[in-house]
Coordinates of C-alpha atoms in Angstrom, one line a residue:
Chain A
M92 CA 0.0 0.0 0.0
Q93 CA 2.8 2.3 0.8
S94 CA 4.4 1.6 -2.5
L95 CA 1.2 2.5 -4.2
V96 CA 1.0 5.8 -2.4
R97 CA 4.7 6.5 -3.2
N98 CA 4.3 5.6 -6.8
V99 CA 1.3 7.8 -7.0
C100 CA 3.0 10.6 -5.3
R101 CA 5.7 10.3 -7.9
A102 CA 3.2 10.1 -10.6
G103 CA 1.1 13.0 -9.6
S104 CA 3.9 15.5 -9.8
R105 CA 2.0 17.7 -12.2
G106 CA -1.2 17.7 -10.3
A107 CA -2.9 17.8 -7.6
A108 CA -3.4 17.8 -4.0
A109 CA -6.9 16.3 -4.8
R110 CA -5.7 13.3 -6.7
L111 CA -3.1 12.6 -3.9
L112 CA -5.7 12.9 -1.2
E113 CA -8.0 10.5 -3.0
L114 CA -5.3 8.1 -3.7
A115 CA -4.1 8.1 -0.2
A116 CA -7.5 7.5 1.0
A117 CA -7.9 4.5 -1.2
P118 CA -5.5 2.1 0.5
V119 CA -6.5 3.3 4.0
A120 CA -10.1 2.4 3.3
A121 CA -9.1 -0.7 1.5
A122 CA -7.4 -2.0 4.6
H123 CA -10.8 -2.3 6.2
P124 CA -12.4 -4.9 3.7
G125 CA -9.2 -6.9 4.1
A126 CA -6.5 -7.9 1.8
A127 CA -8.6 -10.6 0.3
Q128 CA -10.4 -8.2 -2.1
P129 CA -8.2 -5.2 -2.5
S130 CA -9.2 -4.6 -6.1
S131 CA -12.9 -4.2 -5.5
A132 CA -12.2 -1.7 -2.8
V133 CA -10.1 0.3 -5.2
K134 CA -12.7 0.2 -7.8
H135 CA -15.3 1.3 -5.4
L136 CA -13.3 4.3 -4.3
W137 CA -12.3 5.2 -7.8
Q138 CA -15.8 5.2 -9.1
P139 CA -17.0 8.4 -7.5
Y140 CA -13.7 10.0 -8.3
G141 CA -14.3 9.5 -12.0
L142 CA -17.9 10.6 -11.8
A143 CA -17.2 13.6 -9.7
R144 CA -14.7 15.1 -12.0
P145 CA -15.8 17.1 -15.1
I146 CA -15.0 14.7 -17.7
G147 CA -13.6 15.7 -20.9
V148 CA -13.1 13.2 -23.7
D149 CA -9.5 12.5 -22.9
Q150 CA -10.1 12.5 -19.2
S151 CA -12.9 9.9 -19.3
V152 CA -10.6 7.7 -21.3
R153 CA -7.8 8.2 -18.8
V154 CA -10.0 7.6 -15.7
Q155 CA -11.4 4.4 -17.1
S156 CA -8.1 3.2 -18.2
R157 CA -7.0 3.6 -14.6
V158 CA -10.0 2.1 -13.0
I159 CA -10.3 -1.0 -15.1
P160 CA -6.8 -2.4 -14.6
A161 CA -7.0 -1.4 -10.9
A162 CA -10.1 -3.6 -10.7
A163 CA -8.6 -6.4 -12.6
S164 CA -5.3 -6.6 -10.8
G165 CA -3.7 -6.0 -7.5
F166 CA -2.0 -3.1 -6.0
G167 CA 1.4 -3.3 -7.5
H168 CA 0.2 -3.8 -10.9
C169 CA -2.2 -0.8 -10.3
A170 CA 0.6 1.5 -9.5
K171 CA 2.6 0.5 -12.6
V172 CA -0.3 1.2 -14.7
L173 CA -0.8 4.6 -13.1
V174 CA 2.7 5.5 -14.0
A175 CA 2.2 4.3 -17.5
T176 CA -0.9 6.5 -17.9
R177 CA 0.9 9.4 -16.4
G178 CA 3.5 9.1 -19.1
L179 CA 0.7 9.1 -21.6
S180 CA -1.0 12.1 -20.2
T181 CA 2.0 14.3 -20.3
V182 CA 2.3 14.0 -24.0
G183 CA -1.4 14.9 -24.4
N184 CA -2.4 18.4 -25.7
A185 CA -1.9 21.5 -23.5
A186 CA -5.6 22.3 -23.1
E187 CA -6.2 18.9 -21.5
V188 CA -3.4 19.4 -19.1
A189 CA -4.5 22.9 -18.2
S190 CA -8.1 21.7 -17.5
D191 CA -6.7 18.9 -15.5
S192 CA -4.6 21.2 -13.3
D193 CA -7.3 23.6 -12.9
D194 CA -10.0 21.3 -11.5
S195 CA -7.4 19.5 -9.3
T196 CA -6.1 22.7 -7.8
S197 CA -9.5 23.9 -6.9
L198 CA -8.7 22.4 -3.5
A199 CA -5.5 24.4 -3.2
V200 CA -5.2 28.1 -2.9
E201 CA -4.9 29.8 -6.2
H202 CA -1.2 30.8 -6.7
P203 CA -0.1 33.7 -8.9
P204 CA 1.5 32.1 -11.8
R205 CA 5.2 31.5 -11.8
I206 CA 6.5 33.0 -8.6
K207 CA 10.0 32.4 -7.7
F208 CA 10.6 31.6 -4.1
K209 CA 14.0 32.8 -3.7
R210 CA 15.4 33.5 -0.2
P211 CA 14.7 37.1 0.8
D212 CA 18.4 37.9 1.2
K213 CA 19.2 36.8 -2.3
T214 CA 16.3 38.8 -3.7
A215 CA 17.5 41.8 -1.6
R216 CA 21.0 41.6 -3.0
H217 CA 19.6 41.3 -6.5
I218 CA 17.6 44.5 -6.0
M219 CA 20.6 46.3 -4.7
N220 CA 22.7 45.1 -7.7
I221 CA 20.0 46.5 -10.1
L222 CA 19.8 49.9 -8.3
N223 CA 23.5 50.2 -8.2
K224 CA 23.9 49.5 -11.9
E225 CA 21.1 51.9 -12.8
A226 CA 22.6 54.7 -10.6
V227 CA 26.0 54.3 -12.3
D228 CA 24.4 54.3 -15.7
K229 CA 22.5 57.4 -15.0
V230 CA 25.6 59.3 -13.9
R231 CA 27.5 58.0 -16.9
S232 CA 24.8 59.1 -19.2
E233 CA 24.7 62.6 -17.7
R234 CA 28.4 63.3 -17.8
E235 CA 31.7 61.8 -18.9
I236 CA 33.5 59.9 -16.3
P237 CA 37.0 59.0 -17.3
D238 CA 38.6 55.8 -16.5
V239 CA 40.5 56.6 -13.3
Q240 CA 43.1 53.9 -12.6
P241 CA 45.9 53.7 -10.1
G242 CA 48.9 55.5 -11.5
C243 CA 47.0 58.2 -13.3
M244 CA 48.0 61.8 -12.9
I245 CA 44.8 63.7 -12.8
Q246 CA 43.6 67.2 -12.6
M247 CA 40.1 67.8 -11.3
R248 CA 37.8 70.6 -10.5
L249 CA 36.0 70.1 -7.3
Q250 CA 33.1 72.0 -5.9
V251 CA 33.0 72.3 -2.2
P252 CA 29.5 72.9 -1.0
E253 CA 30.6 73.4 2.6
N254 CA 32.9 76.2 1.5
K255 CA 30.4 78.5 -0.3
R256 CA 30.5 76.2 -3.3
R257 CA 34.0 77.4 -4.2
E258 CA 35.7 75.5 -6.7
L259 CA 39.1 73.8 -6.2
T260 CA 41.5 72.6 -8.7
L261 CA 43.4 69.5 -7.6
K262 CA 46.2 67.8 -9.2
G263 CA 47.9 64.7 -8.1
I264 CA 48.4 60.9 -8.7
V265 CA 45.8 58.3 -8.0
L266 CA 47.0 55.8 -5.5
G267 CA 44.2 53.3 -5.7
R268 CA 40.6 52.8 -6.5
R269 CA 37.9 51.1 -4.5
N270 CA 35.1 49.7 -6.7
A271 CA 31.8 49.7 -5.1
G272 CA 29.2 50.6 -7.7
I273 CA 27.8 54.0 -7.2
N274 CA 30.0 54.5 -4.2
T275 CA 33.3 53.8 -6.0
T276 CA 36.1 56.0 -4.7
F277 CA 39.6 56.8 -5.6
R278 CA 42.5 58.0 -3.5
L279 CA 44.4 61.1 -4.7
R280 CA 47.8 62.0 -3.4
R281 CA 49.0 65.5 -4.1
L282 CA 51.6 67.9 -2.7
V283 CA 50.3 71.0 -1.0
S284 CA 53.3 73.4 -0.3
G285 CA 55.6 70.6 -0.1
I286 CA 53.6 68.3 2.1
G287 CA 51.9 65.2 0.7
V288 CA 48.2 65.1 1.2
E289 CA 46.0 62.2 0.4
S290 CA 42.3 62.4 0.0
V291 CA 39.5 60.1 -1.0
F292 CA 36.8 61.2 -3.4
P293 CA 33.6 59.4 -4.7
L294 CA 34.1 59.0 -8.4
Y295 CA 30.5 59.6 -9.2
S296 CA 30.0 62.6 -7.0
P297 CA 28.1 65.5 -8.6
N298 CA 30.5 67.8 -6.8
I299 CA 33.4 66.8 -9.1
K300 CA 32.9 68.9 -12.0
E301 CA 35.6 67.7 -14.2
I302 CA 38.3 65.1 -14.2
K303 CA 41.1 65.3 -16.7
I304 CA 43.7 62.6 -17.0
L305 CA 47.1 64.1 -17.8
D306 CA 49.2 61.0 -17.8
R307 CA 49.0 57.3 -17.1
K308 CA 52.1 55.8 -15.4
K309 CA 52.7 52.1 -15.9
V310 CA 52.3 50.5 -12.5
R311 CA 52.3 46.9 -11.4
R312 CA 50.3 47.3 -8.2
A313 CA 46.7 48.0 -7.6
K314 CA 47.4 50.2 -4.5
L315 CA 50.4 52.5 -4.8
Y316 CA 51.1 53.0 -1.2
Y317 CA 54.7 52.7 -1.7
L318 CA 54.7 56.2 -3.3
R319 CA 54.2 57.6 0.2
D320 CA 57.8 56.8 1.0
R321 CA 59.1 58.2 -2.3
V322 CA 60.3 61.9 -1.9
N323 CA 59.5 62.9 -5.5
A324 CA 56.4 60.8 -6.0
L325 CA 54.9 62.9 -8.5
K326 CA 58.0 63.0 -10.7
K327 CA 58.7 59.3 -10.4
Chain B
M121 CA -2.9 30.4 16.2
A122 CA -3.2 32.7 19.1
A123 CA -5.3 35.2 17.2
A124 CA -7.8 32.6 16.2
S125 CA -8.2 31.2 19.7
R126 CA -8.5 34.7 21.1
G127 CA -11.4 35.5 18.7
L128 CA -12.9 32.2 19.5
L129 CA -12.7 32.9 23.2
A130 CA -14.2 36.4 22.7
R131 CA -17.0 34.9 20.8
L132 CA -17.7 32.2 23.3
R133 CA -17.6 34.7 26.1
G134 CA -20.0 36.9 24.2
L135 CA -22.4 34.0 23.6
S136 CA -22.4 33.0 27.2
L137 CA -23.1 36.5 28.2
S138 CA -25.8 37.4 25.6
A139 CA -27.5 34.2 24.7
G140 CA -27.7 32.8 28.1
G141 CA -30.4 30.1 27.8
S142 CA -30.0 29.3 24.2
P143 CA -26.7 27.4 23.8
R144 CA -26.5 27.9 20.0
L145 CA -23.0 27.0 18.8
P146 CA -21.5 29.5 16.5
F147 CA -20.6 26.8 14.0
P148 CA -21.2 23.2 13.6
P149 CA -18.1 21.7 15.0
S150 CA -17.7 19.0 12.5
R151 CA -17.7 21.4 9.8
L152 CA -14.6 23.2 11.0
F153 CA -12.5 20.0 10.7
S154 CA -13.9 18.6 7.6
A155 CA -12.3 18.8 4.3
E156 CA -15.3 20.6 3.0
A157 CA -14.6 23.7 5.0
F158 CA -11.4 24.1 3.1
V159 CA -13.1 24.5 -0.1
S160 CA -16.1 26.6 0.5
H161 CA -15.8 29.4 3.0
S162 CA -18.1 31.9 1.2
D163 CA -21.2 30.7 3.1
D164 CA -19.3 30.1 6.3
D165 CA -19.9 33.3 8.2
D166 CA -17.5 32.2 10.9
A167 CA -14.6 32.4 8.5
G168 CA -14.8 36.2 8.6
G169 CA -13.5 36.5 5.1
E170 CA -15.9 39.1 3.9
G171 CA -15.0 42.5 5.2
G172 CA -14.0 41.5 8.6
G173 CA -15.9 40.0 11.5
G174 CA -18.9 40.9 13.3
G175 CA -21.1 41.9 10.5
R176 CA -19.2 45.2 10.2
I177 CA -18.9 46.5 6.6
I178 CA -15.5 48.0 5.9
E179 CA -15.2 49.9 2.7
A180 CA -12.0 50.7 0.9
R181 CA -12.4 54.4 0.4
A182 CA -10.5 57.5 1.3
G183 CA -11.3 59.2 4.6
V184 CA -10.2 62.1 6.6
M185 CA -7.5 61.5 9.1
G186 CA -8.2 62.8 12.5
P187 CA -5.6 63.9 15.0
T188 CA -5.9 60.5 16.9
S189 CA -6.2 58.4 13.9
R190 CA -3.6 55.7 13.5
R191 CA -2.9 54.1 10.1
T192 CA -1.6 50.7 9.5
G193 CA 2.1 50.1 8.9
V194 CA 3.7 48.0 6.1
I195 CA 6.0 45.0 6.0
G196 CA 9.2 45.6 4.2
V197 CA 12.3 43.6 3.3
K198 CA 15.6 45.2 4.0
C199 CA 17.5 45.2 0.7
G200 CA 20.7 46.9 1.8
M201 CA 22.3 50.2 2.1
S202 CA 23.7 52.7 -0.4
A203 CA 24.2 56.4 -0.7
M204 CA 22.8 59.1 -2.9
W205 CA 23.5 62.7 -3.6
D206 CA 20.6 65.1 -3.1
K207 CA 20.1 68.0 -5.4
W208 CA 22.3 70.1 -3.2
G209 CA 25.2 67.8 -3.5
A210 CA 25.0 66.5 0.0
K211 CA 25.4 62.8 0.4
V212 CA 22.6 60.9 2.0
P213 CA 23.1 57.4 3.4
I214 CA 20.2 55.3 2.1
T215 CA 18.6 52.1 3.2
V216 CA 16.4 50.5 0.7
L217 CA 13.2 48.7 1.8
W218 CA 11.1 46.6 -0.5
V219 CA 7.4 46.5 0.2
D220 CA 6.8 43.1 -1.2
D221 CA 3.1 42.6 -2.1
N222 CA 1.6 43.7 1.1
V223 CA -2.0 42.5 1.5
V224 CA -4.4 42.8 4.4
T225 CA -5.0 39.3 5.5
Q226 CA -7.2 39.8 8.5
V227 CA -9.2 42.5 10.1
K228 CA -9.6 42.4 13.9
T229 CA -12.5 44.3 15.3
A230 CA -13.7 45.3 18.7
E231 CA -16.8 43.1 18.4
K232 CA -14.9 39.9 17.6
E233 CA -11.3 40.2 19.0
G234 CA -11.8 43.1 21.3
F235 CA -9.5 45.5 19.6
F236 CA -9.0 47.1 16.2
A237 CA -6.1 45.9 14.2
L238 CA -5.1 44.9 10.7
Q239 CA -3.0 41.8 9.9
L240 CA -0.8 42.2 6.9
G241 CA 0.9 39.6 4.9
A242 CA 3.9 40.1 2.7
G243 CA 5.7 38.0 0.0
Q244 CA 4.6 34.7 -1.3
K245 CA 5.0 31.2 -0.1
K246 CA 4.1 27.7 -1.4
E247 CA 1.6 25.6 0.5
K248 CA 4.2 22.8 1.2
H249 CA 6.3 25.3 3.1
L250 CA 3.5 26.3 5.4
T251 CA 1.9 24.4 8.3
K252 CA -1.6 23.3 8.0
P253 CA -2.9 25.8 10.5
E254 CA -1.3 28.7 8.6
V255 CA -2.8 27.4 5.3
G256 CA -6.2 27.1 7.1
H257 CA -5.9 30.8 8.2
F258 CA -5.2 31.9 4.6
R259 CA -7.9 29.8 3.2
A260 CA -10.4 31.1 5.8
Q261 CA -9.6 34.7 4.9
G262 CA -9.5 34.0 1.3
V263 CA -6.2 35.6 0.6
P264 CA -3.0 34.2 -1.1
L265 CA -0.4 32.4 0.9
K266 CA 2.0 34.9 2.4
R267 CA 5.5 34.5 3.8
K268 CA 5.3 36.9 6.6
L269 CA 2.4 38.1 8.7
R270 CA 2.2 41.0 11.1
E271 CA -0.4 42.8 13.0
F272 CA -0.6 46.5 13.2
P273 CA -2.9 48.1 15.6
V274 CA -5.0 50.8 14.0
T275 CA -7.9 53.0 15.0
E276 CA -11.4 52.2 13.9
D277 CA -11.5 54.6 11.1
A278 CA -8.4 53.2 9.5
L279 CA -9.6 49.7 9.0
L280 CA -9.4 48.3 5.6
P281 CA -11.1 45.3 4.0
V282 CA -9.4 41.9 3.6
G283 CA -7.4 41.7 0.5
T284 CA -6.5 45.4 0.2
T285 CA -3.1 45.9 -1.4
I286 CA -0.9 48.3 0.4
T287 CA 1.9 49.9 -1.7
V288 CA 4.8 52.0 -1.0
R289 CA 2.6 55.1 -1.7
H290 CA 1.2 54.6 1.8
F291 CA 4.0 56.8 2.8
L292 CA 5.0 60.2 1.7
P293 CA 8.5 61.2 0.9
G294 CA 9.7 63.5 3.6
Q295 CA 7.8 62.1 6.4
F296 CA 9.2 60.4 9.4
V297 CA 8.6 56.7 10.2
D298 CA 9.5 54.3 12.9
V299 CA 11.2 51.1 11.7
T300 CA 11.1 47.8 13.8
G301 CA 13.2 44.8 13.2
I302 CA 15.3 42.1 14.7
T303 CA 18.9 43.3 15.2
K304 CA 21.8 41.4 13.8
G305 CA 23.1 38.8 16.4
K306 CA 26.5 39.5 17.8
G307 CA 27.0 36.5 19.8
F308 CA 28.6 36.4 23.2
A309 CA 29.8 39.9 23.6
G310 CA 31.9 41.6 26.2
V311 CA 31.0 44.6 28.3
M312 CA 32.9 47.0 26.1
K313 CA 31.0 46.0 23.0
K314 CA 27.7 45.2 24.6
H315 CA 27.4 48.1 27.2
G316 CA 30.1 50.6 26.2
F317 CA 32.2 50.1 29.2
S318 CA 35.7 51.7 29.1
G319 CA 37.6 48.5 29.9
G320 CA 40.9 48.6 31.7
P321 CA 44.2 50.3 31.0
A322 CA 46.3 49.2 28.1
S323 CA 49.5 49.3 30.1
H324 CA 50.7 50.4 33.6
G325 CA 50.9 46.8 34.8
A326 CA 47.4 45.8 33.6
S327 CA 47.2 42.1 33.4
L328 CA 44.4 40.2 31.8
S329 CA 42.2 43.1 32.2
H330 CA 42.3 45.3 29.1
R331 CA 38.6 44.7 28.2
S332 CA 37.3 43.5 31.5
G333 CA 34.2 45.0 33.2
G334 CA 36.0 45.6 36.6
S335 CA 34.3 45.1 39.8
T336 CA 30.6 44.0 39.9
G337 CA 29.7 45.2 43.5
Q338 CA 30.6 46.0 47.0
R339 CA 31.8 43.9 49.9
D340 CA 30.1 42.0 52.5
A341 CA 27.4 44.6 53.1
P342 CA 25.3 43.5 50.3
G343 CA 27.3 40.3 49.8
R344 CA 25.7 39.8 46.4
V345 CA 25.6 41.3 42.9
F346 CA 22.7 43.6 42.4
K347 CA 20.2 42.7 39.8
N348 CA 20.4 44.3 36.3
R349 CA 24.2 44.4 36.6
K350 CA 25.7 44.9 33.2
M351 CA 27.7 41.9 32.4
P352 CA 28.9 40.1 29.3
G353 CA 26.5 38.0 27.4
R354 CA 24.5 37.5 24.2
M355 CA 24.1 40.6 22.2
G356 CA 21.8 41.4 19.4
G357 CA 19.1 39.4 17.9
V358 CA 16.4 41.2 19.7
Q359 CA 13.6 43.4 18.4
R360 CA 14.5 47.1 18.2
T361 CA 12.7 50.1 16.9
V362 CA 14.6 52.9 15.2
K363 CA 12.4 56.0 15.5
N364 CA 12.2 59.1 13.4
V365 CA 13.7 57.8 10.1
W366 CA 13.3 60.1 7.4
V367 CA 11.8 58.9 4.1
Y368 CA 14.0 60.3 1.4
Q369 CA 12.4 58.7 -1.7
I370 CA 9.7 56.3 -2.7
D371 CA 9.7 54.3 -6.0
P372 CA 6.0 53.2 -6.7
A373 CA 6.9 51.4 -9.8
R374 CA 9.0 49.0 -7.9
N375 CA 7.5 49.3 -4.4
L376 CA 10.8 50.4 -3.0
L377 CA 11.2 52.8 0.0
Y378 CA 14.4 54.7 0.5
L379 CA 15.0 55.7 4.1
K380 CA 17.8 57.8 5.4
G381 CA 20.1 56.1 7.8
Q382 CA 20.0 52.6 9.3
V383 CA 17.3 50.2 10.2
P384 CA 17.8 47.0 12.4
G385 CA 18.5 43.7 10.9
P386 CA 20.6 42.0 8.2
Q387 CA 19.8 42.3 4.5
G388 CA 16.8 40.2 3.5
S389 CA 15.1 40.5 6.9
F390 CA 11.7 41.7 7.4
V391 CA 11.2 45.1 9.0
F392 CA 8.0 46.9 9.9
V393 CA 7.5 50.5 9.0
K394 CA 5.0 52.7 10.8
D395 CA 4.2 56.4 11.0
S396 CA 6.5 58.0 13.4
I397 CA 5.2 58.4 17.0
Y398 CA 7.2 61.6 17.9
K399 CA 7.7 63.4 14.6
K400 CA 4.2 63.0 13.4
P401 CA 3.6 63.5 9.8
D402 CA 1.1 66.0 8.5
T403 CA -2.4 64.3 8.8
A404 CA -3.8 66.5 5.9
L405 CA -1.3 65.1 3.4
L406 CA -1.2 61.5 4.4
P407 CA -3.2 59.0 2.2
F408 CA -5.8 57.7 4.7
P409 CA -6.4 54.8 5.4
T410 CA -4.1 54.0 2.7
Y411 CA -3.3 55.0 -0.8
F412 CA -5.8 53.6 -3.4
T413 CA -4.8 53.7 -7.0
Q414 CA -7.0 55.8 -9.1
E415 CA -8.2 54.9 -12.5
G416 CA -6.2 56.2 -15.4
E417 CA -3.1 56.7 -13.4
P418 CA 0.1 55.9 -15.2
E419 CA 1.6 52.5 -14.2
D420 CA 5.2 53.5 -14.2
L421 CA 5.6 56.4 -11.9
E422 CA 8.8 58.2 -11.5
P423 CA 10.4 57.9 -8.0
L424 CA 9.1 60.7 -5.7
I425 CA 11.9 62.5 -3.9
A426 CA 11.3 64.4 -0.6
D427 CA 11.0 68.1 -0.9
L428 CA 14.3 69.6 0.0
G429 CA 13.3 73.2 -0.2
D430 CA 14.5 76.0 -2.5
V431 CA 17.1 77.4 -0.2
D432 CA 20.6 76.0 -0.6
P433 CA 21.4 74.7 2.9
F434 CA 25.1 75.1 2.3
M435 CA 24.8 78.8 1.3
A436 CA 22.2 79.6 4.0
A437 CA 24.4 78.4 6.8
D438 CA 26.2 81.7 7.0

């Protein structure tokens, strides 16, 4: 009996809590008449099932093809035949499949079609990735952002809102770049009256009005922190 | 479920008080547990699916928000943090919340449950991932299966019928909200991290006591450690509410809520957003009881950004 239930579970992958319930009920009820006449019990339980369903042409054929062998043979055979009929039904036309799934899921709560059940943290990460990409694309469409890489000598105009929106012109060498989507930053080292000053700027900040790349040095590091120890870092 | 049993108790109590002599059961008991009740709930008045319980008719239409009215909140999914620049060039730290398919799943009324509240559901879930009682609850209410349920106490005028969709336009950009969530668990933390103690000295002969909490009490006089003494222990993983969070932007097309600053919990966790208690939003502007989509409204709305004023805050500071 368990094998029957298991087989049916496997068979009813496309459908239907209803079918599973009915099938699960069958062996349980069949246990009461005893093992001597299992086939009649199965037939008895199958009969209202076939009648209760809205019977299309294909379905009536299918239901009967299930009932008759079940009546003729024992449980194991019945399960095999069920698997065989399942194989047939999957190659049937789409309309029949749809109607079958419809009336069988009338017991179940109606799902919205094709919902992905991802873990919320993965969905959240996906949303953030999309937002990040859109923000970067938006900034890139509005103004030209040059490819700032470590080893670049750049000159940039920076507006400082905190200081009455005055514009500064900074010139220095890029020590490194930290990629983080819209929050990508780069580290600029420059000489202010002989003293090295490092500062970090967001690459996509609207306060950076212009970045001009003067020169690209050939470097073999991603982070040029060794330049801090060089006396004439800018001349190199 | 606790709510269901509460409702049942209230109903039984009401029956015993009012009916007295006639012991009419509110429902045939066999019907509740039969498979039939799963299928047809429309004629089953005890299911309470139609517009809430107690025969009260709740309509989904806009009303006027009084000074004591309390709207429902929403269930959001914390997506993560980012930063934006506002139109004045100031950087705004942003937390993105996703209001994922929020639907009213149950209406609790004073007649039935003894209080007014709305239960909201968010997300989707398959039947096989829910317990039978949960599935029964969703079926009785006639709403799709939801991943997360949360009850929000509301006033009577802010009740909404079951099945009402609540979108992110429930909130206005520029208002303040309170965000409740479960904080990230920090594990077993010491007193410096957990309670902000100063710890011990780094040198001057300090031995094994750089991060210790020091003394925990007095001498023989009490002879014990007082209650509520701050000690090391588990930190985080408890419910916290961050109050007065400013709504910077809403994205109705995607149901995204952009808040300024932090909210509790890791990414992907559920948080509950309500109107702020202290910095109350303007009741004349808020959509009450919630925002209903009008006909002929464009589907893809542009994101709405909070009004930042026309005066440059950087120049006006002088």
